């Protein structure tokens, strides 16, 4: 069965839970500047955070004492926007480099693709086919339009589907990933679907926030993040338990928490982009209850 | 080994996680009127909610148009307080009746006893010995003082311990329960400890809020409740899974959601008692994402 | 795949074990008055027991001392028959009310449908489509004929199939149940099939006799019941274990033992209907080794 | 901890279930000639069946046509009794030879020892220490008295204990067995206790009737046997599943069904010894629903 | 789906791991005289060892002192070759007799069929259909050619496929086996495929070398055998664990170690046939770290 | 119970398997220069390999064409020895830095301590107490003597024990590790013991060679390494599966394979130190069948 066949026979997204409808509604309605403004820069729309050191000069407000002229404030805001986008792009790149050696004939699966940036990044780097899946019809349409504009829609496609039940053919993918999208689903079901889709020896990558079982149960900050995004952040242990049950074997695990904090430090000062959750993220990282994790695993 | 021996050798509460320290701090500092004022009525201090129909006459403000005199407002507030306490007491009674036939020689374990009301209720009904455990030293002291005042401290004792690792002797208990205290701990560890402490054929009871997997993952409202109490509400499925692994077999399961809502309807109108979480509870129950559940199980 | 398609491609009942053949033979040959006479009253043929209080006046034999005239004895027997049927119907109704809100477009699955009464009850209450499955070809034919007579055979269909392997389409059912038919099969396989057939959020209900692990292993009485029906009654624990493994989460569990005993008390006095197992049931319930249980669960 | 210490500190048999009390009552009251008369022959009292070919000459009734004189009938009965005992002894010997090479310093555990014959057989063959455990106080006393008479009570001891919870020291046993006593207990708990008691590399042996999952669920005959003995015969699969979970690895499995049938053929003709269950055993073996199995496993 | 259909749609062997390619390369290149010379005798090519007592007269070198004439040496070598083949044939026969009563309409599956001898043996004995699967294209071709020569290719077919993922239809086989081919694959995956292919009540048989967990971990000798064949010998426990998880229930287990040693004793003296691994096998068997095992199981 | 108490009551190493005796014999007899000569340099005796870039100048043989004078050859050999030791020390340091922040009051557990170098490194870095365990009595004595010479034997102790069953007190350790010693034991048992010994939030670290399930089963090279050391290298998946079952949650996983190869490249040219296994390691790493892995996990 080709992917196209699968597409034509899988007419619609399967019956969803109330929760899934609510998540879809959220993302259909979402128009945060932190996602849209950053994406406009180079038409790479991400729905994740960023990593790496910040160039703090973007905050410079000019000579002390002098009022900042409006044009300069605009310029400063533009630089902050660009800097945040650079950090998000760094994260997308880090993930893409971990997908392993891929050929233009290989196919990759982007689970929870949002407005599609990650699939484009992977395609640009490896030349591979990409299938992105999102529960938001609006996101799928947006991403598809982007691919068309770039004239890569013959290789990069987006689908309005449930990532737990894609209908894609078994063993057809060389690599797959979740970039900050695992907290909306049960990991057991998610990894079962990745394991089904990946060929033997295929590569799975996730970057995700998880709560830290060494700290204990979910902290207040973690719950506030859950409430903000209507998500349900998993404990770190759950990732490894669910992978172990689904033939996904880690080969590289990296704690990105320290690398993730500068992004939030900058973002909280970007008054044109803040969503209000910035301090909570910083507090959660700082008290040890929350971690930003990269996991790279092989399908065996 | 007698309980007394266990007491003397288990010098201190075991090393705790940061999370547990934070929960203990919360309860050591907690002085909400909704807990203290209600308890004062008859020295039965509960830390759970209530069930059953409300006597709405407690809200009567007197003849329309006339300003309510202060003494009348006080009276009204007192009636509301009493009514809420009556509903909480009804819940404690419901739980106590489900502990099974117990004799004065039997011993029961109150996991997460708070200021001790539940153990007193069980003792008064069955004449049994009771051991309450709380992670808050202040609560344990308070409850112990209450038992002394009632002159039942030879039968009802409170301990500053971790309910996951009580140090109490194996098989010594005829019944045990959690009344709204399961959301602070891993169920797998909790039920393992209950299963260890209960004798064969012993009875376990819990009343708890759980999130509803038929709805999906935790809703925004559930996350807000988590943030409010620093707790981590489990999905309904997790209770049955963890019981199945720990030889606790349900014999009665009752959805108390409808019976729990009147309490919250009244409480949200009790301006002297509200904590701010009232509307969230009502919304969570109403949208089907959250349930109030009674589970009665046998240790086999 | 429509149900009709499934029907046409699933030519025959799959290869069965010797045990299954023996069970099928039993039910193909079975013509107990307690099933046939009761069903004749209103053409609702049940193969389960009944619940609720008995109207003991049905046993009245007239003025003391006077010999009962034959017509009166017939009348008394008819009243007993009707009363037993009323109790069985009460059980079927209790089950049907627990299937949740259903629409005429919804489809339900009756696993172990016997002569078909339960599917009719569900259809009459909810207007839904129903598929009943029985391992007895004779029962399937009988039930189909009943549906035709009622002119509901376009909505209520019966199939001669193995309930563990129905061949029906995945996720097509809004509700499903076993009314006293779980003791013929492995629960692990049974619940896997229910979980497959039910849509997310679908409802599963069972009323069943189970042996009580709190009592211990199967009692002599339980074994005698097994011998009588060639069945293999499960321990209560096995229901919850197998549900936990198959995404069926209990939401209501009710011990119907006390409600089931009056039926047997009456039946043992119905000399025209007894099968000889009546005293054994009563003894098994009375000594605590056997329980009559209602479990309502959600497919998550 | 020495065994003697364990004895003195394990004052009493642990709290039992109602079922266990009922089993104990059965065996405390049991005085079947088939157990007592056979045992009297050489003071080896067995509670299991026998294997091997029968010497059918024991049934000879003398010249046809002539009435059998009473003394001859007595003689014939005595020969039958002796022949059945010979077959039972053959089974005890088969089991004992599978315990592996043992030294007089080794210790073996006889789980469900009945009146003690098996422990004596093992001791006589290997010179080892033996601890037999039975839930019947009367059997334990009887067996102890037998050991005293033989003057082997310094090496062979019997205990009135629960085989699931012996209180014996961990790793102290070189071998252990159940000879037809597994059907009274949960295998998971039983094998956990054997695994705890056996040293690494120790040997476990069981001879048992099991129901045959290849046939299907428990047949009517199996249920009748359960009812007769108040036992709960396990499916064959359960033995291997529970062993796999408890580090007991089979090394020899033998279907003794054919070897077990002659014993029953003879016994059903021994009118002075029959208990009434003979035909049921023969039918169960013949229809393939029941098997007599030897399993030899290593503790790894 | 018929087998023929399956054949035509399963175009190629599924994507393999590097390991599997290496194993395939090994067997594509393998031309050991011990396999080819023995097979030539009667066109039954086996890739396993032999069991039973050796006729040591085959080693006779004639009168002492006299040099052995070349023709006599040839004759002696031919007799040794024949004797080894006889022992291998004995093993194939032992396995075939354990497949259960089969009819000419039944179908059997030979997993890891090598040059095809086992399927022929099974067919000759039972008249059944046979499907052999090997990862070596060369072996599949060789075996197919043999079947054609015997004119049994309408009943015995060989396939170049992965035994873990055959593409054959579910429940179509009455029996299946691995004769010394389990050490190349994960048992969990292997038994899942056998369980899928076998009908309920079907029979699975394996003869295999396993390492002995009662001895401990894999010994040096076991590792040398692994290195020799590029295989990965499993511990004995793993067979029973994986069977328990896949509804394969042992009914006969036999330790063939003692019966396997004479073959190796003879083979090590057959200078025209040795491969160099002979002494290692003998040492591994002798020190208890390695066992030759027959397991017969039912699909339930 | 203090560690000292544990010591005095745990008289001897528990009954071992034959395999364990053989491993102990190997290490009691082992006197490879690559272990002893390197250790002599600074009395840090390691039994693992090294990581990092090699200073290839150590191979310089002086001006081309000129014969190397003996003293220069000695010098060159000494430099190679020192360079290999430096790489091994780098590995020990890498591991020690991952043990987390430790205080001088903390206690660490070195599982498979060999001649003791790792415990000394950890102590020197953190000032903590250390307990090393080895199955070789000779290694334990040697290591103890080293600690005495350094005058740190009040803080660093070595024990001749089984790392799977240490007898040390529960929850007493802040950190623990295996540096290339996991391949001698079952991971399930090993991690259960680590989980028991570590306090909540404690840290576990391992550096180990594992075989790569993405490649397939154990390659010939892996088997040759097993044969060389009498060990049994686990697949990568097994580490994560066994950790998931034992509350050890990875937080950092690093593939050290590339960093491990230079050590072997140098060692194979060190004719005074080679053991013969050097080329096999290089081949195993190069063909992808074998990996050198660092796993850091938290005890939750």
CSV table of N, CA, C and O in Angstrom, one decimal, chain A residues 17-19 22 26 184-186 211 214-221 223-224 226-232 234 245 287, chain B residues 17-19 22 26 184-186 211 214-221 223-224 226-232 234 245 287:
chain,number,residue,atom,x,y,z
A,17,UNK,N,-11.7,11.3,21.5
A,17,UNK,CA,-12.2,11.6,22.8
A,17,UNK,C,-12.6,13.1,22.9
A,17,UNK,O,-12.1,13.9,22.2
A,18,UNK,N,-13.4,13.4,24.0
A,18,UNK,CA,-13.7,14.8,24.2
A,18,UNK,C,-12.4,15.6,24.4
A,18,UNK,O,-12.2,16.8,24.0
A,19,UNK,N,-11.4,15.0,25.2
A,19,UNK,CA,-10.1,15.7,25.4
A,19,UNK,C,-9.5,16.0,24.1
A,19,UNK,O,-9.0,17.1,23.9
A,22,UNK,N,-11.0,18.9,22.4
A,22,UNK,CA,-10.6,20.2,23.1
A,22,UNK,C,-9.2,20.6,22.7
A,22,UNK,O,-8.9,21.8,22.5
A,26,UNK,N,-8.2,24.0,20.7
A,26,UNK,CA,-7.2,25.0,21.1
A,26,UNK,C,-6.2,25.3,20.0
A,26,UNK,O,-6.0,26.5,19.8
A,184,UNK,N,0.4,15.2,24.9
A,184,UNK,CA,-1.0,15.2,24.6
A,184,UNK,C,-1.6,13.8,24.5
A,184,UNK,O,-2.8,13.6,24.3
A,185,UNK,N,-0.7,12.8,24.6
A,185,UNK,CA,-1.2,11.4,24.3
A,185,UNK,C,-0.6,10.4,25.3
A,185,UNK,O,0.3,10.7,26.0
A,186,UNK,N,-1.2,9.3,25.3
A,186,UNK,CA,-0.7,8.1,26.1
A,186,UNK,C,0.6,7.6,25.4
A,186,UNK,O,0.5,7.2,24.3
A,211,UNK,N,8.2,15.5,33.6
A,211,UNK,CA,8.4,15.8,35.0
A,211,UNK,C,9.4,14.8,35.6
A,211,UNK,O,9.5,13.7,35.1
A,214,UNK,N,12.6,11.8,40.1
A,214,UNK,CA,13.6,11.9,41.2
A,214,UNK,C,13.2,13.0,42.1
A,214,UNK,O,13.5,13.0,43.3
A,215,UNK,N,12.5,14.0,41.6
A,215,UNK,CA,11.9,15.1,42.5
A,215,UNK,C,10.7,14.6,43.2
A,215,UNK,O,10.4,14.9,44.3
A,216,UNK,N,9.9,13.8,42.5
A,216,UNK,CA,8.7,13.2,43.1
A,216,UNK,C,7.5,13.3,42.1
A,216,UNK,O,7.8,13.1,40.9
A,217,UNK,N,6.3,13.5,42.5
A,217,UNK,CA,5.2,13.7,41.6
A,217,UNK,C,5.2,15.0,40.9
A,217,UNK,O,6.1,15.8,41.2
A,218,UNK,N,4.2,15.3,40.1
A,218,UNK,CA,4.2,16.6,39.4
A,218,UNK,C,4.1,17.7,40.4
A,218,UNK,O,3.3,17.7,41.3
A,219,UNK,N,4.9,18.7,40.2
A,219,UNK,CA,5.0,19.9,41.0
A,219,UNK,C,3.8,20.8,40.6
A,219,UNK,O,3.2,20.7,39.6
A,220,UNK,N,3.6,21.8,41.5
A,220,UNK,CA,2.6,22.9,41.2
A,220,UNK,C,2.9,23.5,39.8
A,220,UNK,O,2.0,23.7,39.0
A,221,UNK,N,4.2,23.8,39.5
A,221,UNK,CA,4.5,24.4,38.3
A,221,UNK,C,4.2,23.5,37.1
A,221,UNK,O,3.7,24.0,36.1
A,223,UNK,N,1.8,21.4,37.0
A,223,UNK,CA,0.4,21.4,36.8
A,223,UNK,C,-0.1,22.7,36.1
A,223,UNK,O,-1.0,22.7,35.3
A,224,UNK,N,0.6,23.8,36.5
A,224,UNK,CA,0.2,25.1,35.8
A,224,UNK,C,0.5,25.0,34.3
A,224,UNK,O,-0.3,25.5,33.5
A,226,UNK,N,0.5,22.3,32.5
A,226,UNK,CA,-0.6,21.4,32.0
A,226,UNK,C,-1.9,22.2,31.8
A,226,UNK,O,-2.5,22.1,30.7
A,227,UNK,N,-2.2,23.0,32.8
A,227,UNK,CA,-3.4,23.8,32.7
A,227,UNK,C,-3.4,24.8,31.5
A,227,UNK,O,-4.3,25.0,30.8
A,228,UNK,N,-2.2,25.4,31.3
A,228,UNK,CA,-2.0,26.4,30.3
A,228,UNK,C,-2.2,25.8,28.9
A,228,UNK,O,-2.9,26.4,28.0
A,229,UNK,N,-1.6,24.6,28.7
A,229,UNK,CA,-1.7,24.0,27.3
A,229,UNK,C,-2.7,22.9,27.2
A,229,UNK,O,-2.8,22.3,26.1
A,230,UNK,N,-3.5,22.6,28.2
A,230,UNK,CA,-4.4,21.5,28.3
A,230,UNK,C,-3.6,20.2,27.9
A,230,UNK,O,-4.1,19.4,27.1
A,231,UNK,N,-2.5,20.1,28.5
A,231,UNK,CA,-1.7,18.9,28.2
A,231,UNK,C,-1.5,18.1,29.5
A,231,UNK,O,-2.1,18.5,30.5
A,232,UNK,N,-0.8,17.0,29.4
A,232,UNK,CA,-0.6,16.1,30.6
A,232,UNK,C,0.8,15.6,30.6
A,232,UNK,O,1.0,14.5,30.0
A,234,UNK,N,4.2,13.9,31.1
A,234,UNK,CA,4.5,12.6,31.7
A,234,UNK,C,5.7,12.6,32.6
A,234,UNK,O,6.6,13.5,32.4
A,245,UNK,N,8.7,-1.3,26.3
A,245,UNK,CA,7.6,-2.2,25.9
A,245,UNK,C,7.3,-2.2,24.4
A,245,UNK,O,6.5,-3.0,23.9
A,287,UNK,N,13.5,24.5,40.1
A,287,UNK,CA,13.4,23.7,41.3
A,287,UNK,C,13.5,22.2,41.1
A,287,UNK,O,13.4,21.4,42.0
B,17,UNK,N,11.2,12.6,49.2
B,17,UNK,CA,11.5,13.4,48.0
B,17,UNK,C,11.2,14.8,48.2
B,17,UNK,O,10.5,15.2,49.2
B,18,UNK,N,11.8,15.7,47.4
B,18,UNK,CA,11.5,17.1,47.4
B,18,UNK,C,10.0,17.3,47.4
B,18,UNK,O,9.4,18.2,48.1
B,19,UNK,N,9.3,16.6,46.5
B,19,UNK,CA,7.9,16.7,46.4
B,19,UNK,C,7.2,16.5,47.7
B,19,UNK,O,6.3,17.2,48.1
B,22,UNK,N,7.5,19.3,50.0
B,22,UNK,CA,6.7,20.4,49.7
B,22,UNK,C,5.2,20.2,50.1
B,22,UNK,O,4.5,21.1,50.6
B,26,UNK,N,3.1,22.3,52.8
B,26,UNK,CA,1.8,22.8,52.6
B,26,UNK,C,0.8,22.5,53.7
B,26,UNK,O,0.1,23.4,54.2
B,184,UNK,N,-1.6,12.1,46.2
B,184,UNK,CA,-0.3,12.6,46.5
B,184,UNK,C,0.8,11.5,46.3
B,184,UNK,O,2.0,11.8,46.5
B,185,UNK,N,0.4,10.3,46.0
B,185,UNK,CA,1.4,9.2,45.9
B,185,UNK,C,1.2,8.4,44.7
B,185,UNK,O,0.1,8.4,44.0
B,186,UNK,N,2.2,7.6,44.4
B,186,UNK,CA,2.1,6.5,43.4
B,186,UNK,C,1.2,5.4,43.8
B,186,UNK,O,1.4,4.8,44.9
B,211,UNK,N,-9.3,11.4,37.4
B,211,UNK,CA,-9.7,11.9,36.1
B,211,UNK,C,-10.2,10.8,35.3
B,211,UNK,O,-9.9,9.6,35.5
B,214,UNK,N,-12.3,7.9,30.1
B,214,UNK,CA,-13.3,7.9,29.0
B,214,UNK,C,-13.4,9.3,28.3
B,214,UNK,O,-13.7,9.4,27.1
B,215,UNK,N,-13.1,10.3,29.1
B,215,UNK,CA,-13.0,11.7,28.6
B,215,UNK,C,-11.7,11.9,27.8
B,215,UNK,O,-11.7,12.5,26.8
B,216,UNK,N,-10.7,11.3,28.3
B,216,UNK,CA,-9.3,11.4,27.7
B,216,UNK,C,-8.3,11.7,28.7
B,216,UNK,O,-8.4,11.2,29.8
B,217,UNK,N,-7.3,12.5,28.4
B,217,UNK,CA,-6.2,12.9,29.4
B,217,UNK,C,-6.8,13.9,30.4
B,217,UNK,O,-7.9,14.3,30.3
B,218,UNK,N,-5.9,14.3,31.3
B,218,UNK,CA,-6.3,15.3,32.3
B,218,UNK,C,-6.8,16.6,31.6
B,218,UNK,O,-6.1,17.1,30.8
B,219,UNK,N,-7.9,17.1,32.0
B,219,UNK,CA,-8.4,18.3,31.5
B,219,UNK,C,-7.8,19.5,32.1
B,219,UNK,O,-7.1,19.4,33.1
B,220,UNK,N,-8.0,20.7,31.6
B,220,UNK,CA,-7.4,21.9,32.2
B,220,UNK,C,-7.9,22.1,33.6
B,220,UNK,O,-7.1,22.4,34.5
B,221,UNK,N,-9.2,21.7,33.9
B,221,UNK,CA,-9.7,21.9,35.2
B,221,UNK,C,-9.0,20.9,36.2
B,221,UNK,O,-8.6,21.3,37.3
B,223,UNK,N,-6.0,19.9,35.9
B,223,UNK,CA,-4.6,20.4,36.2
B,223,UNK,C,-4.7,21.6,37.1
B,223,UNK,O,-3.8,21.8,37.9
B,224,UNK,N,-5.7,22.4,37.1
B,224,UNK,CA,-5.8,23.5,38.0
B,224,UNK,C,-6.0,23.0,39.4
B,224,UNK,O,-5.5,23.6,40.4
B,226,UNK,N,-4.8,20.2,40.5
B,226,UNK,CA,-3.5,19.7,40.9
B,226,UNK,C,-2.6,20.9,41.3
B,226,UNK,O,-1.9,20.7,42.3
B,227,UNK,N,-2.7,21.9,40.6
B,227,UNK,CA,-1.8,23.1,41.0
B,227,UNK,C,-2.3,23.7,42.3
B,227,UNK,O,-1.4,24.0,43.1
B,228,UNK,N,-3.5,23.7,42.6
B,228,UNK,CA,-4.1,24.2,43.8
B,228,UNK,C,-3.5,23.5,45.0
B,228,UNK,O,-3.1,24.0,46.0
B,229,UNK,N,-3.6,22.2,45.0
B,229,UNK,CA,-3.2,21.3,46.1
B,229,UNK,C,-1.8,20.7,46.0
B,229,UNK,O,-1.5,20.0,46.9
B,230,UNK,N,-1.1,21.0,45.0
B,230,UNK,CA,0.2,20.4,44.7
B,230,UNK,C,0.0,18.8,44.7
B,230,UNK,O,0.7,18.1,45.3
B,231,UNK,N,-1.0,18.4,44.1
B,231,UNK,CA,-1.3,17.0,44.0
B,231,UNK,C,-1.2,16.5,42.6
B,231,UNK,O,-0.9,17.3,41.6
B,232,UNK,N,-1.4,15.2,42.3
B,232,UNK,CA,-1.3,14.7,41.0
B,232,UNK,C,-2.4,13.6,40.8
B,232,UNK,O,-2.2,12.4,41.0
B,234,UNK,N,-4.8,10.9,39.6
B,234,UNK,CA,-4.7,9.8,38.8
B,234,UNK,C,-5.9,9.6,37.8
B,234,UNK,O,-7.0,9.9,38.2
B,245,UNK,N,-2.8,-5.5,40.5
B,245,UNK,CA,-1.4,-6.0,40.7
B,245,UNK,C,-1.1,-6.2,42.1
B,245,UNK,O,0.0,-6.7,42.5
B,287,UNK,N,-18.1,18.8,33.1
B,287,UNK,CA,-17.7,18.5,31.7
B,287,UNK,C,-17.3,17.0,31.5
B,287,UNK,O,-16.8,16.6,30.5
